[in-house]
Tab-separated table of C-alpha atoms in Angstrom:
chain	number	residue	atom	x	y	z
A	1	GLU	CA	-53.531	27.118	36.393
A	2	TYR	CA	-50.576	24.796	36.684
A	3	ARG	CA	-47.903	24.741	39.359
A	4	TRP	CA	-45.233	24.170	36.690
A	5	ASP	CA	-45.054	24.937	33.005
A	6	ALA	CA	-42.796	21.977	32.283
A	7	LEU	CA	-41.916	18.708	33.976
A	8	PHE	CA	-38.921	16.427	33.464
A	9	VAL	CA	-39.043	13.075	35.265
A	10	GLY	CA	-36.437	10.347	35.564
A	11	THR	CA	-34.104	8.499	37.862
A	12	LEU	CA	-31.730	11.352	38.530
A	13	ASP	CA	-28.505	9.408	38.903
A	14	TYR	CA	-28.980	7.582	35.587
A	15	PRO	CA	-26.452	9.060	33.117
A	16	PRO	CA	-28.891	9.791	30.227
A	17	ASN	CA	-31.234	11.626	32.631
A	18	VAL	CA	-28.330	13.576	34.128
A	19	ALA	CA	-27.328	14.505	30.564
A	20	ALA	CA	-30.897	15.705	29.945
A	21	VAL	CA	-30.739	17.942	33.025
A	22	ARG	CA	-27.415	19.288	31.757
A	23	ALA	CA	-29.042	20.084	28.397
A	24	LEU	CA	-31.941	21.784	30.158
A	25	SER	CA	-29.652	23.931	32.266
A	26	GLY	CA	-27.186	24.669	29.484
A	27	GLU	CA	-29.302	26.077	26.680
A	28	ILE	CA	-32.886	24.875	26.739
A	29	TRP	CA	-34.343	26.302	29.949
A	30	PRO	CA	-32.492	29.642	29.765
A	31	ALA	CA	-33.897	30.035	26.220
A	32	VAL	CA	-37.414	29.168	27.425
A	33	ARG	CA	-37.081	31.792	30.178
A	34	ARG	CA	-35.880	34.411	27.661
A	35	LEU	CA	-38.784	33.665	25.329
A	36	ARG	CA	-41.357	33.273	28.118
A	37	PRO	CA	-40.206	34.978	31.320
A	38	GLY	CA	-41.482	33.465	34.529
A	39	SER	CA	-41.804	29.926	33.143
A	40	ARG	CA	-41.556	27.309	35.884
A	41	LEU	CA	-39.789	23.962	35.636
A	42	CYS	CA	-39.964	20.881	37.839
A	43	VAL	CA	-37.313	18.170	37.743
A	44	ALA	CA	-38.523	15.091	39.589
A	45	GLY	CA	-37.128	11.671	40.316
A	46	ARG	CA	-35.293	9.334	42.613
A	47	ARG	CA	-31.696	9.674	43.680
A	48	PRO	CA	-30.775	13.148	42.394
A	49	THR	CA	-27.035	13.611	42.294
A	50	ALA	CA	-25.375	16.677	43.789
A	51	GLU	CA	-24.742	17.875	40.238
A	52	VAL	CA	-28.442	17.576	39.350
A	53	ALA	CA	-29.405	19.489	42.494
A	54	ARG	CA	-26.945	22.281	41.593
A	55	LEU	CA	-28.185	22.480	38.004
A	56	VAL	CA	-31.830	22.568	39.078
A	57	ASP	CA	-31.025	25.323	41.562
A	58	ARG	CA	-29.080	27.266	38.920
A	59	MET	CA	-32.136	27.122	36.606
A	60	GLY	CA	-34.411	28.403	39.363
A	61	ALA	CA	-36.405	25.192	38.979
A	62	GLU	CA	-38.003	23.001	41.617
A	63	LEU	CA	-36.526	19.622	42.499
A	64	VAL	CA	-38.933	16.931	43.683
A	65	PRO	CA	-36.646	14.070	44.711
A	66	ASP	CA	-39.391	11.593	45.541
A	67	PHE	CA	-43.035	11.415	44.614
A	68	ASP	CA	-45.734	8.860	45.211
A	69	ASN	CA	-47.842	9.147	42.100
A	70	TYR	CA	-46.816	10.208	38.599
A	71	ARG	CA	-50.344	11.235	37.594
A	72	THR	CA	-50.617	13.575	40.558
A	73	LEU	CA	-47.258	15.133	39.722
A	74	ALA	CA	-48.009	15.363	35.983
A	75	GLY	CA	-51.406	16.902	36.706
A	76	GLN	CA	-49.573	19.921	38.095
A	77	ALA	CA	-47.619	20.536	34.874
A	78	ALA	CA	-48.734	22.089	31.600
A	79	LEU	CA	-46.415	19.828	29.619
A	80	ALA	CA	-43.806	17.108	29.937
A	81	ILE	CA	-40.354	17.431	28.419
A	82	THR	CA	-37.847	14.732	27.550
A	83	PRO	CA	-34.633	16.265	26.199
A	84	LEU	CA	-32.621	13.038	26.303
A	85	PRO	CA	-29.520	13.298	24.122
A	86	LEU	CA	-29.189	9.476	24.166
A	87	ALA	CA	-31.844	6.820	24.631
A	88	SER	CA	-32.695	3.314	23.568
A	89	GLY	CA	-36.057	1.642	23.251
A	90	MET	CA	-39.371	3.039	24.356
A	91	GLN	CA	-39.058	5.693	27.002
A	92	ILE	CA	-41.459	4.930	29.844
A	93	LYS	CA	-41.515	8.633	30.787
A	94	VAL	CA	-43.039	9.368	27.347
A	95	LEU	CA	-45.674	6.651	27.799
A	96	ASP	CA	-46.434	7.877	31.325
A	97	ALA	CA	-46.996	11.432	30.097
A	98	ALA	CA	-49.215	10.181	27.253
A	99	ALA	CA	-51.239	8.050	29.675
A	100	ALA	CA	-51.624	11.030	32.008
A	101	GLY	CA	-52.848	13.226	29.140
A	102	VAL	CA	-49.936	15.658	29.231
A	103	PRO	CA	-48.640	17.181	25.968
A	104	GLN	CA	-44.951	16.613	25.311
A	105	VAL	CA	-41.807	17.918	23.715
A	106	VAL	CA	-39.225	15.187	23.196
A	107	SER	CA	-35.796	14.792	21.658
A	108	PRO	CA	-35.346	12.596	18.576
A	109	ALA	CA	-33.592	10.018	20.793
A	110	ALA	CA	-36.650	9.840	23.076
A	111	ALA	CA	-39.016	9.586	20.088
A	112	ALA	CA	-37.003	6.889	18.296
A	113	GLY	CA	-38.564	3.995	20.231
A	114	PHE	CA	-42.065	4.849	19.032
A	115	ALA	CA	-43.898	4.408	15.753
A	116	PRO	CA	-43.431	7.284	13.315
A	117	GLY	CA	-45.865	10.076	13.979
A	118	PHE	CA	-46.183	9.510	17.726
A	119	PRO	CA	-48.085	12.601	18.901
A	120	ALA	CA	-45.404	14.635	20.630
A	121	ARG	CA	-43.413	17.585	19.403
A	122	THR	CA	-39.973	16.331	18.445
A	123	ALA	CA	-37.225	18.931	18.540
A	124	PRO	CA	-33.702	18.060	17.354
A	125	THR	CA	-31.780	21.075	18.684
A	126	ASP	CA	-31.699	22.948	21.964
A	127	THR	CA	-33.081	26.034	20.204
A	128	SER	CA	-35.941	24.172	18.545
A	129	PHE	CA	-36.641	22.351	21.814
A	130	ALA	CA	-37.030	25.647	23.693
A	131	GLU	CA	-39.148	27.115	20.885
A	132	SER	CA	-41.398	24.030	20.878
A	133	VAL	CA	-41.874	24.260	24.649
A	134	VAL	CA	-42.896	27.909	24.379
A	135	ALA	CA	-45.149	27.248	21.376
A	136	LEU	CA	-47.082	24.538	23.236
A	137	LEU	CA	-47.324	26.618	26.401
A	138	ASP	CA	-48.748	29.483	24.359
A	139	ASP	CA	-51.206	27.327	22.369
A	140	PRO	CA	-53.613	25.526	24.721
A	141	VAL	CA	-55.742	24.268	21.816
A	142	GLU	CA	-52.776	22.513	20.171
A	143	SER	CA	-51.535	21.285	23.570
A	144	THR	CA	-54.926	19.742	24.315
A	145	ARG	CA	-55.125	18.136	20.865
A	146	LEU	CA	-51.610	16.708	21.173
A	147	ALA	CA	-52.245	15.350	24.673
A	148	ARG	CA	-55.565	13.752	23.667
A	149	THR	CA	-54.079	12.165	20.536
A	150	ALA	CA	-51.063	10.812	22.449
A	151	SER	CA	-53.308	9.359	25.137
A	152	GLU	CA	-55.498	7.669	22.509
A	153	GLN	CA	-52.484	6.272	20.665
A	154	MET	CA	-50.925	5.045	23.892
A	155	ARG	CA	-54.095	3.104	24.754
A	156	ALA	CA	-54.407	1.757	21.185
A	157	ARG	CA	-50.791	0.638	20.700
A	158	TYR	CA	-48.705	0.549	23.868
A	159	THR	CA	-50.659	-0.938	26.784
A	160	THR	CA	-49.615	-4.165	28.469
A	161	GLU	CA	-53.094	-5.577	27.810
A	162	LEU	CA	-52.380	-5.409	24.076
A	163	TRP	CA	-48.981	-7.069	24.315
A	164	SER	CA	-49.622	-9.672	27.013
A	165	PRO	CA	-51.176	-12.289	24.651
A	166	HIS	CA	-48.065	-12.127	22.463
A	167	ILE	CA	-45.816	-12.506	25.472
A	168	ALA	CA	-47.910	-15.395	26.781
A	169	ALA	CA	-47.530	-17.161	23.418
A	170	LEU	CA	-43.778	-16.833	23.703
A	171	LEU	CA	-43.922	-18.562	27.057
A	172	THR	CA	-45.826	-21.593	25.792
A	173	ALA	CA	-43.992	-24.702	24.533
A	174	ARG	CA	-44.625	-23.649	20.931
A	175	GLY	CA	-43.538	-20.111	21.700
A	176	ARG	CA	-40.355	-21.288	23.427
A	177	ALA	CA	-39.465	-23.412	20.400
A	178	ALA	CA	-40.050	-20.478	18.052
A	179	TRP	CA	-38.051	-18.227	20.329
A	180	SER	CA	-35.075	-20.593	20.582
A	181	ASP	CA	-35.062	-21.430	16.834
A	182	PRO	CA	-36.401	-18.429	14.921
A	183	LEU	CA	-35.663	-20.141	11.572
A	184	GLY	CA	-38.065	-22.863	12.473
């Protein structure tokens, strides 16, 4: 039994995260609640703006403005959601959820920084996002499979231990030369 059905985490004064909370409150979370009455949402992160607090309240969600440990927070949620309309690079919130073993629904923008086939449900529209959330909440076998696969892939491809030798090489004299003159 989880405290929340879904968890969104981010710095809550960062414009893309504020936009995600707007998307949640506009169409996504009301649709989830219509399809699965009683669903519970947590929005967590530093520096929530007054707008974020109002939107979270309007959704009937819980706002956790500060938390000490992501794994503890994520362990209280059935799934993580990342409905970012805009993003660049790898989203740490997606890696954190994978590392914590939490299944995920993400927007295409949030998925774009990862290798094709990253094990998360990707939903391009507000309607499909809400439907994907409900589908995972209602299918614990698929949720468990998705979470396990994402956790395995995260450890196999995205840990700092895997990338640190490459970064160290860049910092050597040979690496610096290659970095400053990529044509050789």
